[in-house]
Amino acid sequence: MPTAEPGDRPSDTAAARLTIDLAALAGNFRLIAARAAPAAVGAAVKADAYGLGLAPVATALHSAGARTFFVAWLEEGIALRRLLPDAEILCLNGLAPGAAEAYAAHRLTPVLGSLEEIAEWRATSHGGQAPAGLQIDSGMARLGLSAEEVDRLVAYRKPLEGLSLTLVMSHLASGDDPADPMNLAQRASFEKDRGRLGLAHVRSSLAASGGSFLGSDFHLDLVRPGAALYGLAPLAGEANLMAQVVRLQAKILQVRRVDRGMTVGYGATHRTTRPSRLATISAGYADGYPRSLSNRGHACLGSVRVPVVGRVSMDLLTLDVTDAPADLARRGAWVDLIGPLHSVDALATEAGTIGYEILTALGRRYARHYLPVDGTPGSQTGAAP
Ligand SMILES: *Cc1c(COP(=O)(O)O)cnc(C)c1O
């Protein structure tokens, strides 16, 4: 292998880098698998594996033992099929209108979610005999058979005859809150509908990340976490058992000394109240750093918390580093926007959103650095896949 000059490595010259710890990801998968056993774990890798990169993430999860994967769209399933020829791949968004033939062609399992979708699936060249999942709504009113559709199906004598249903599932609205009575109500509704449809013996699934931690009554045959694999806390307000997977660092481009009374950024929304040092950082809302963190967020310089001052702009943000040691706050130093002392969840809370939105919005121009599952020196890709 040619040895790279230090300056040739993308993360050395990059203005910002995103490190994705695939060993931590694999560890999170194993932790959930151990807790859920004997239930199996299917991994949710929709939306480019929550923004972290479908290929490296799915490959790492597969090497950790994952054999069932959930995507949202047909196109995501096709991309994943190329990566994992033998995995079971379910498409959560159901049958994309007019695209029914493509699922069987790529050995993808659509999760059928309405009578219309069932009819369209039956009308395919295989007559609906390719593997399919079925979603029953129990309180989301989003996808899945409604109560009325279940009633209509039950009224037919053999409603699902001829279909090869390999999974029947529903989705919890408040699975991240163990105290919410809706969890038990949804489980009861799902059990009842499965029974009425004669599907009590079909493999079943109810739990995403939160549900995976609500106890074995919610595991059924298969849990299907996404967020927790990527390090987000599965239960709101409880200690997070998951290892952090993501670190986001950006470089200081300049440190400026300014007087008291100086305004900062667009709209002059911040005015210094003392002589200050301001660090200009190479990341902005175009990189998924929320503009709502203007005058609200903070970053970490080593172990020192430094506040965001002024508005976050497209490519830049400004930190007040007056209280940070000068040897840390210097041109070229890395700042943690997300890191060991500032989790994705914490950043999301400051921004008034959820970790899911932060992850899936992570920008495309970071140097992406994947720490491998086996802990050997890092593999790198300069740009997003
Ligand atoms: C996204 C999704 C999951 C995974 O959810 P997390 O909260 O990320 O664990 C599971 N099931 C369905 C239906 C989903 O849409």
Short mmCIF file of C-alpha atoms and ligand atoms in Angstrom, two decimals:
data_model
loop_
_atom_site.label_atom_id
_atom_site.label_comp_id
_atom_site.label_asym_id
_atom_site.label_seq_id
_atom_site.Cartn_x
_atom_site.Cartn_y
_atom_site.Cartn_z
CA MET A 1 0.00 0.00 0.00
CA PRO A 2 1.36 3.47 -0.82
CA THR A 3 1.99 5.48 2.30
CA ALA A 4 0.10 8.74 2.31
CA GLU A 5 1.86 11.94 3.21
CA PRO A 6 0.31 13.34 6.38
CA GLY A 7 -1.18 16.28 4.48
CA ASP A 8 -2.79 13.95 1.94
CA ARG A 9 -5.20 12.44 4.38
CA PRO A 10 -8.60 13.99 3.87
CA SER A 11 -9.11 14.64 7.56
CA ASP A 12 -5.85 16.58 7.80
CA THR A 13 -6.76 19.10 5.14
CA ALA A 14 -10.51 18.99 5.64
CA ALA A 15 -12.19 21.90 7.31
CA ALA A 16 -14.62 19.59 9.07
CA ARG A 17 -14.75 15.87 9.65
CA LEU A 18 -17.38 13.38 10.66
CA THR A 19 -16.11 10.27 12.42
CA ILE A 20 -18.42 7.27 12.49
CA ASP A 21 -17.40 4.57 14.92
CA LEU A 22 -18.49 1.29 13.35
CA ALA A 23 -17.16 -0.67 16.34
CA ALA A 24 -19.50 1.30 18.61
CA LEU A 25 -22.32 0.67 16.14
CA ALA A 26 -21.64 -3.08 16.17
CA GLY A 27 -21.47 -3.00 19.97
CA ASN A 28 -24.86 -1.28 20.14
CA PHE A 29 -26.31 -3.97 17.88
CA ARG A 30 -24.93 -6.72 20.13
CA LEU A 31 -26.21 -4.98 23.27
CA ILE A 32 -29.75 -4.85 21.88
CA ALA A 33 -29.49 -8.41 20.57
CA ALA A 34 -28.52 -9.63 24.05
CA ARG A 35 -31.39 -7.76 25.70
CA ALA A 36 -33.97 -8.79 23.13
CA ALA A 37 -33.05 -12.48 22.92
CA PRO A 38 -34.74 -14.81 22.13
CA ALA A 39 -36.33 -12.21 19.85
CA ALA A 40 -34.25 -11.36 16.79
CA VAL A 41 -33.03 -7.86 15.90
CA GLY A 42 -33.65 -6.27 12.52
CA ALA A 43 -31.75 -3.06 11.84
CA ALA A 44 -33.47 0.08 10.53
CA VAL A 45 -31.12 1.59 7.93
CA LYS A 46 -33.53 3.87 6.10
CA ALA A 47 -32.49 7.38 5.02
CA ASP A 48 -28.91 6.35 4.24
CA ALA A 49 -28.63 4.65 7.63
CA TYR A 50 -29.86 7.78 9.40
CA GLY A 51 -27.38 9.86 7.43
CA LEU A 52 -24.33 7.83 8.44
CA GLY A 53 -23.82 6.00 5.13
CA LEU A 54 -25.75 2.91 4.06
CA ALA A 55 -22.82 0.88 2.74
CA PRO A 56 -20.42 1.08 5.69
CA VAL A 57 -23.21 0.92 8.27
CA ALA A 58 -25.11 -2.02 6.77
CA THR A 59 -21.89 -3.94 6.16
CA ALA A 60 -20.78 -3.40 9.76
CA LEU A 61 -24.17 -4.45 11.12
CA HIS A 62 -24.13 -7.54 8.94
CA SER A 63 -20.71 -8.46 10.27
CA ALA A 64 -22.10 -8.01 13.81
CA GLY A 65 -24.80 -10.56 13.00
CA ALA A 66 -27.71 -8.58 11.56
CA ARG A 67 -29.61 -10.55 8.92
CA THR A 68 -32.83 -8.52 8.67
CA PHE A 69 -32.84 -4.89 7.56
CA PHE A 70 -35.56 -2.27 7.28
CA VAL A 71 -35.49 0.54 4.74
CA ALA A 72 -38.27 2.99 3.86
CA TRP A 73 -38.16 3.26 0.09
CA LEU A 74 -37.93 0.72 -2.71
CA GLU A 75 -34.82 2.50 -4.05
CA GLU A 76 -33.10 2.10 -0.69
CA GLY A 77 -33.91 -1.58 -0.75
CA ILE A 78 -32.43 -1.99 -4.22
CA ALA A 79 -29.22 -0.25 -3.11
CA LEU A 80 -29.01 -2.45 -0.02
CA ARG A 81 -29.65 -5.62 -2.02
CA ARG A 82 -26.49 -4.88 -4.04
CA LEU A 83 -24.51 -4.67 -0.81
CA LEU A 84 -26.03 -7.65 1.00
CA PRO A 85 -27.11 -10.38 -1.41
CA ASP A 86 -28.42 -12.69 1.31
CA ALA A 87 -30.06 -10.36 3.82
CA GLU A 88 -33.77 -10.11 4.39
CA ILE A 89 -34.78 -6.56 3.38
CA LEU A 90 -38.16 -5.09 4.25
CA CYS A 91 -39.48 -1.84 2.80
CA LEU A 92 -41.45 -0.03 5.50
CA ASN A 93 -43.19 2.45 3.23
CA GLY A 94 -45.18 -0.36 1.64
CA LEU A 95 -45.85 -0.72 -2.05
CA ALA A 96 -44.80 2.38 -3.95
CA PRO A 97 -47.73 3.06 -6.32
CA GLY A 98 -47.20 1.35 -9.66
CA ALA A 99 -43.90 -0.27 -8.65
CA ALA A 100 -45.13 -3.62 -7.34
CA GLU A 101 -43.18 -5.79 -9.81
CA ALA A 102 -39.84 -4.39 -8.69
CA TYR A 103 -39.96 -5.80 -5.14
CA ALA A 104 -39.90 -9.44 -6.09
CA ALA A 105 -37.35 -8.75 -8.83
CA HIS A 106 -34.91 -7.54 -6.16
CA ARG A 107 -36.10 -9.99 -3.49
CA LEU A 108 -37.38 -7.14 -1.34
CA THR A 109 -40.25 -7.59 1.08
CA PRO A 110 -42.79 -4.77 0.98
CA VAL A 111 -44.66 -4.15 4.21
CA LEU A 112 -48.20 -3.90 2.85
CA GLY A 113 -50.22 -1.27 4.63
CA SER A 114 -53.67 -0.91 3.08
CA LEU A 115 -56.31 -2.92 1.23
CA GLU A 116 -55.30 -1.11 -1.94
CA GLU A 117 -51.72 -2.24 -1.54
CA ILE A 118 -52.82 -5.82 -0.90
CA ALA A 119 -54.91 -5.73 -4.09
CA GLU A 120 -52.01 -4.29 -6.09
CA TRP A 121 -49.67 -6.95 -4.69
CA ARG A 122 -52.09 -9.72 -5.68
CA ALA A 123 -52.25 -8.31 -9.19
CA THR A 124 -48.51 -8.73 -9.81
CA SER A 125 -47.16 -11.41 -12.12
CA HIS A 126 -46.46 -13.67 -9.12
CA GLY A 127 -50.04 -13.28 -7.91
CA GLY A 128 -48.95 -11.97 -4.53
CA GLN A 129 -47.00 -15.08 -3.65
CA ALA A 130 -43.63 -13.41 -3.10
CA PRO A 131 -42.84 -12.70 0.57
CA ALA A 132 -44.61 -9.68 1.99
CA GLY A 133 -45.05 -8.07 5.38
CA LEU A 134 -48.26 -6.59 6.70
CA GLN A 135 -48.59 -3.53 8.88
CA ILE A 136 -51.60 -2.99 11.12
CA ASP A 137 -52.13 0.50 12.49
CA SER A 138 -52.57 0.68 16.25
CA GLY A 139 -52.38 4.40 16.85
CA MET A 140 -50.15 6.22 14.36
CA ALA A 141 -52.70 6.79 11.55
CA ARG A 142 -49.84 6.88 9.09
CA LEU A 143 -49.35 3.51 7.44
CA GLY A 144 -50.96 0.15 8.11
CA LEU A 145 -54.45 -1.30 7.99
CA SER A 146 -56.98 0.91 9.76
CA ALA A 147 -59.49 -0.57 12.20
CA GLU A 148 -62.10 -0.33 9.48
CA GLU A 149 -59.88 -2.14 6.97
CA VAL A 150 -59.25 -4.91 9.50
CA ASP A 151 -63.02 -5.24 9.96
CA ARG A 152 -63.53 -5.47 6.22
CA LEU A 153 -60.81 -8.09 5.86
CA VAL A 154 -62.25 -10.15 8.70
CA ALA A 155 -65.65 -10.04 7.00
CA TYR A 156 -64.21 -11.86 3.98
CA ARG A 157 -63.96 -15.55 4.65
CA LYS A 158 -60.30 -16.06 3.77
CA PRO A 159 -58.97 -12.53 3.66
CA LEU A 160 -55.27 -13.10 3.21
CA GLU A 161 -55.34 -16.41 1.40
CA GLY A 162 -52.56 -16.94 -1.12
CA LEU A 163 -50.25 -14.29 0.35
CA SER A 164 -46.89 -15.31 1.82
CA LEU A 165 -46.81 -13.09 4.88
CA THR A 166 -43.43 -13.32 6.58
CA LEU A 167 -43.96 -10.51 9.11
CA VAL A 168 -46.90 -8.78 10.69
CA MET A 169 -46.07 -5.54 12.46
CA SER A 170 -47.31 -2.36 14.06
CA HIS A 171 -45.55 0.76 15.33
CA LEU A 172 -45.64 2.44 18.73
CA ALA A 173 -46.38 6.16 18.92
CA SER A 174 -44.65 6.70 22.28
CA GLY A 175 -42.26 3.79 22.60
CA ASP A 176 -39.62 6.10 24.08
CA ASP A 177 -41.81 6.75 27.13
CA PRO A 178 -42.31 3.68 29.36
CA ALA A 179 -44.98 5.51 31.40
CA ASP A 180 -47.23 6.22 28.42
CA PRO A 181 -50.37 4.04 28.67
CA MET A 182 -50.58 4.07 24.88
CA ASN A 183 -47.85 1.42 24.68
CA LEU A 184 -50.00 -1.22 26.39
CA ALA A 185 -53.10 -0.13 24.51
CA GLN A 186 -51.33 -0.42 21.16
CA ARG A 187 -49.93 -3.82 22.03
CA ALA A 188 -53.41 -5.06 23.00
CA SER A 189 -54.93 -3.68 19.82
CA PHE A 190 -52.21 -5.29 17.69
CA GLU A 191 -52.61 -8.68 19.41
CA LYS A 192 -56.37 -8.55 18.92
CA ASP A 193 -56.15 -7.67 15.24
CA ARG A 194 -53.54 -10.34 14.57
CA GLY A 195 -55.86 -12.89 16.14
CA ARG A 196 -58.89 -11.73 14.19
CA LEU A 197 -56.95 -11.93 10.93
CA GLY A 198 -55.69 -15.43 11.72
CA LEU A 199 -52.08 -14.20 11.86
CA ALA A 200 -51.25 -15.12 15.46
CA HIS A 201 -48.58 -17.55 14.24
CA VAL A 202 -46.92 -15.28 11.71
CA ARG A 203 -43.63 -13.71 12.85
CA SER A 204 -44.49 -10.42 14.53
CA SER A 205 -42.82 -7.12 15.42
CA LEU A 206 -43.89 -4.07 17.41
CA ALA A 207 -40.77 -2.47 18.89
CA ALA A 208 -38.40 0.10 17.42
CA SER A 209 -35.57 1.47 19.61
CA GLY A 210 -37.77 2.54 22.51
CA GLY A 211 -39.92 -0.58 22.44
CA SER A 212 -36.78 -2.72 22.53
CA PHE A 213 -36.24 -1.36 26.06
CA LEU A 214 -39.84 -1.64 27.30
CA GLY A 215 -39.39 -5.24 28.41
CA SER A 216 -39.86 -8.62 26.82
CA ASP A 217 -43.63 -8.20 26.45
CA PHE A 218 -42.90 -5.79 23.63
CA HIS A 219 -40.20 -7.78 21.85
CA LEU A 220 -42.46 -10.34 20.15
CA ASP A 221 -40.40 -12.16 17.50
CA LEU A 222 -38.38 -9.29 16.09
CA VAL A 223 -37.36 -5.84 17.33
CA ARG A 224 -36.40 -3.25 14.74
CA PRO A 225 -34.27 -0.47 16.23
CA GLY A 226 -32.63 2.30 14.27
CA ALA A 227 -31.81 5.28 16.49
CA ALA A 228 -30.34 3.28 19.38
CA LEU A 229 -27.92 1.55 17.01
CA TYR A 230 -26.63 5.00 16.08
CA GLY A 231 -26.14 5.98 19.72
CA LEU A 232 -29.34 7.92 20.45
CA ALA A 233 -31.00 7.31 23.81
CA PRO A 234 -33.86 4.83 23.32
CA LEU A 235 -35.86 6.03 26.31
CA ALA A 236 -36.38 9.76 26.83
CA GLY A 237 -35.06 11.07 30.13
CA GLU A 238 -33.24 7.87 31.13
CA ALA A 239 -29.51 7.16 31.21
CA ASN A 240 -28.31 6.23 27.73
CA LEU A 241 -26.81 2.75 27.57
CA MET A 242 -25.81 3.09 23.95
CA ALA A 243 -22.28 3.95 22.88
CA GLN A 244 -21.86 7.16 20.90
CA VAL A 245 -21.25 6.48 17.23
CA VAL A 246 -20.84 9.98 15.81
CA ARG A 247 -18.25 12.67 16.35
CA LEU A 248 -18.39 15.91 14.39
CA GLN A 249 -15.38 18.21 14.44
CA ALA A 250 -14.68 21.42 12.60
CA LYS A 251 -11.62 23.59 12.45
CA ILE A 252 -11.12 27.07 13.78
CA LEU A 253 -10.47 29.30 10.74
CA GLN A 254 -9.68 32.46 12.67
CA VAL A 255 -9.55 33.74 16.21
CA ARG A 256 -10.43 37.42 16.43
CA ARG A 257 -9.98 39.81 19.33
CA VAL A 258 -12.86 42.22 19.51
CA ASP A 259 -13.78 45.07 21.78
CA ARG A 260 -16.73 45.34 24.04
CA GLY A 261 -19.87 46.34 22.11
CA MET A 262 -18.97 44.57 18.84
CA THR A 263 -21.81 42.91 16.93
CA VAL A 264 -21.50 39.38 15.54
CA GLY A 265 -22.96 37.84 12.39
CA TYR A 266 -26.04 38.43 10.24
CA GLY A 267 -28.67 40.58 11.82
CA ALA A 268 -26.19 41.69 14.50
CA THR A 269 -28.06 39.52 16.99
CA HIS A 270 -25.17 39.29 19.44
CA ARG A 271 -23.23 42.18 20.96
CA THR A 272 -20.15 41.51 23.07
CA THR A 273 -20.37 42.68 26.66
CA ARG A 274 -16.60 42.59 27.31
CA PRO A 275 -13.39 42.49 25.27
CA SER A 276 -13.67 39.03 23.69
CA ARG A 277 -11.99 36.42 21.58
CA LEU A 278 -14.23 34.96 18.87
CA ALA A 279 -13.45 31.82 16.89
CA THR A 280 -14.86 31.41 13.40
CA ILE A 281 -15.64 27.74 12.66
CA SER A 282 -15.94 26.05 9.28
CA ALA A 283 -19.43 24.60 9.52
CA GLY A 284 -22.87 26.04 9.12
CA TYR A 285 -26.45 25.19 8.36
CA ALA A 286 -25.50 23.86 4.92
CA ASP A 287 -23.67 21.15 6.88
CA GLY A 288 -26.71 20.31 8.97
CA TYR A 289 -25.68 22.42 11.92
CA PRO A 290 -29.08 23.84 12.87
CA ARG A 291 -29.59 27.55 12.43
CA SER A 292 -31.81 27.36 15.50
CA LEU A 293 -28.58 27.04 17.52
CA SER A 294 -27.83 30.71 16.79
CA ASN A 295 -27.02 32.32 20.18
CA ARG A 296 -28.10 29.06 21.86
CA GLY A 297 -25.80 26.18 21.06
CA HIS A 298 -22.37 25.37 22.31
CA ALA A 299 -19.34 23.40 21.22
CA CYS A 300 -16.42 21.87 23.08
CA LEU A 301 -12.83 22.95 22.77
CA GLY A 302 -11.05 20.15 24.58
CA SER A 303 -13.14 19.94 27.73
CA VAL A 304 -14.13 23.63 27.70
CA ARG A 305 -17.70 24.48 26.71
CA VAL A 306 -17.84 27.49 24.42
CA PRO A 307 -21.10 29.17 23.35
CA VAL A 308 -22.32 29.86 19.84
CA VAL A 309 -22.69 33.61 19.43
CA GLY A 310 -24.56 35.36 16.65
CA ARG A 311 -26.44 33.60 13.90
CA VAL A 312 -25.25 30.36 12.37
CA SER A 313 -24.64 31.10 8.70
CA MET A 314 -24.44 28.74 5.71
CA ASP A 315 -20.76 27.80 5.95
CA LEU A 316 -19.67 29.34 9.24
CA LEU A 317 -20.52 29.74 12.85
CA THR A 318 -18.93 31.82 15.59
CA LEU A 319 -17.95 30.73 19.09
CA ASP A 320 -17.07 32.93 22.04
CA VAL A 321 -13.75 31.45 23.19
CA THR A 322 -12.84 34.24 25.60
CA ASP A 323 -12.84 31.80 28.54
CA ALA A 324 -10.93 29.02 26.75
CA PRO A 325 -7.14 28.72 27.10
CA ALA A 326 -5.37 30.48 24.21
CA ASP A 327 -3.39 27.35 23.31
CA LEU A 328 -6.68 25.55 22.61
CA ALA A 329 -8.39 28.43 20.88
CA ARG A 330 -6.07 28.87 17.91
CA ARG A 331 -6.30 28.74 14.13
CA GLY A 332 -6.42 25.15 12.87
CA ALA A 333 -7.57 23.59 16.15
CA TRP A 334 -10.44 21.12 16.06
CA VAL A 335 -13.65 21.95 17.87
CA ASP A 336 -16.18 19.26 18.78
CA LEU A 337 -19.64 20.19 17.58
CA ILE A 338 -20.74 16.66 18.49
CA GLY A 339 -18.35 14.67 20.61
CA PRO A 340 -17.66 12.79 23.82
CA LEU A 341 -18.85 15.74 25.93
CA HIS A 342 -21.71 16.82 23.68
CA SER A 343 -23.94 14.03 22.39
CA VAL A 344 -26.24 14.15 19.38
CA ASP A 345 -29.20 14.08 21.78
CA ALA A 346 -27.82 17.03 23.77
CA LEU A 347 -27.23 19.08 20.63
CA ALA A 348 -30.74 18.23 19.45
CA THR A 349 -32.26 19.36 22.73
CA GLU A 350 -30.44 22.70 22.49
CA ALA A 351 -31.73 23.05 18.93
CA GLY A 352 -35.32 22.21 19.89
CA THR A 353 -35.40 19.02 17.83
CA ILE A 354 -34.59 15.31 18.13
CA GLY A 355 -31.39 13.42 17.48
CA TYR A 356 -32.96 11.73 14.45
CA GLU A 357 -33.25 15.04 12.67
CA ILE A 358 -29.68 16.01 13.53
CA LEU A 359 -28.27 12.72 12.19
CA THR A 360 -30.30 12.66 9.00
CA ALA A 361 -29.38 16.29 8.27
CA LEU A 362 -25.62 15.77 8.63
CA GLY A 363 -23.98 17.45 5.67
CA ARG A 364 -22.41 15.95 2.60
CA ARG A 365 -19.14 17.85 2.48
CA TYR A 366 -17.52 16.57 5.64
CA ALA A 367 -14.50 14.33 5.34
CA ARG A 368 -16.04 11.09 6.55
CA HIS A 369 -13.87 8.86 8.63
CA TYR A 370 -15.12 5.36 9.48
CA LEU A 371 -13.53 3.62 12.45
CA PRO A 372 -13.71 -0.07 11.56
CA VAL A 373 -15.49 -2.79 13.47
CA ASP A 374 -12.28 -4.66 14.27
CA GLY A 375 -10.45 -1.65 15.69
CA THR A 376 -7.59 -1.53 13.16
CA PRO A 377 -6.54 1.88 11.81
CA GLY A 378 -9.30 3.85 10.20
CA SER A 379 -10.54 3.56 6.68
CA GLN A 380 -11.36 6.87 5.10
CA THR A 381 -13.47 8.29 2.41
CA GLY A 382 -12.96 11.89 1.46
CA ALA A 383 -16.55 12.65 0.63
CA ALA A 384 -19.92 11.26 1.44
CA PRO A 385 -20.89 8.14 -0.52
C1 LIG B 1 -37.89 4.20 11.56
C2 LIG B 1 -38.69 3.07 12.03
C3 LIG B 1 -38.14 2.15 12.94
C4 LIG B 1 -36.87 2.43 13.67
O1 LIG B 1 -37.17 3.46 14.60
P1 LIG B 1 -36.15 3.98 15.70
O2 LIG B 1 -36.97 4.83 16.57
O3 LIG B 1 -35.10 4.73 14.97
O4 LIG B 1 -35.58 2.79 16.40
C5 LIG B 1 -38.88 1.02 13.22
N1 LIG B 1 -40.09 0.81 12.66
C6 LIG B 1 -40.66 1.69 11.81
C7 LIG B 1 -42.00 1.41 11.25
C8 LIG B 1 -39.98 2.84 11.47
O5 LIG B 1 -40.54 3.72 10.65
#
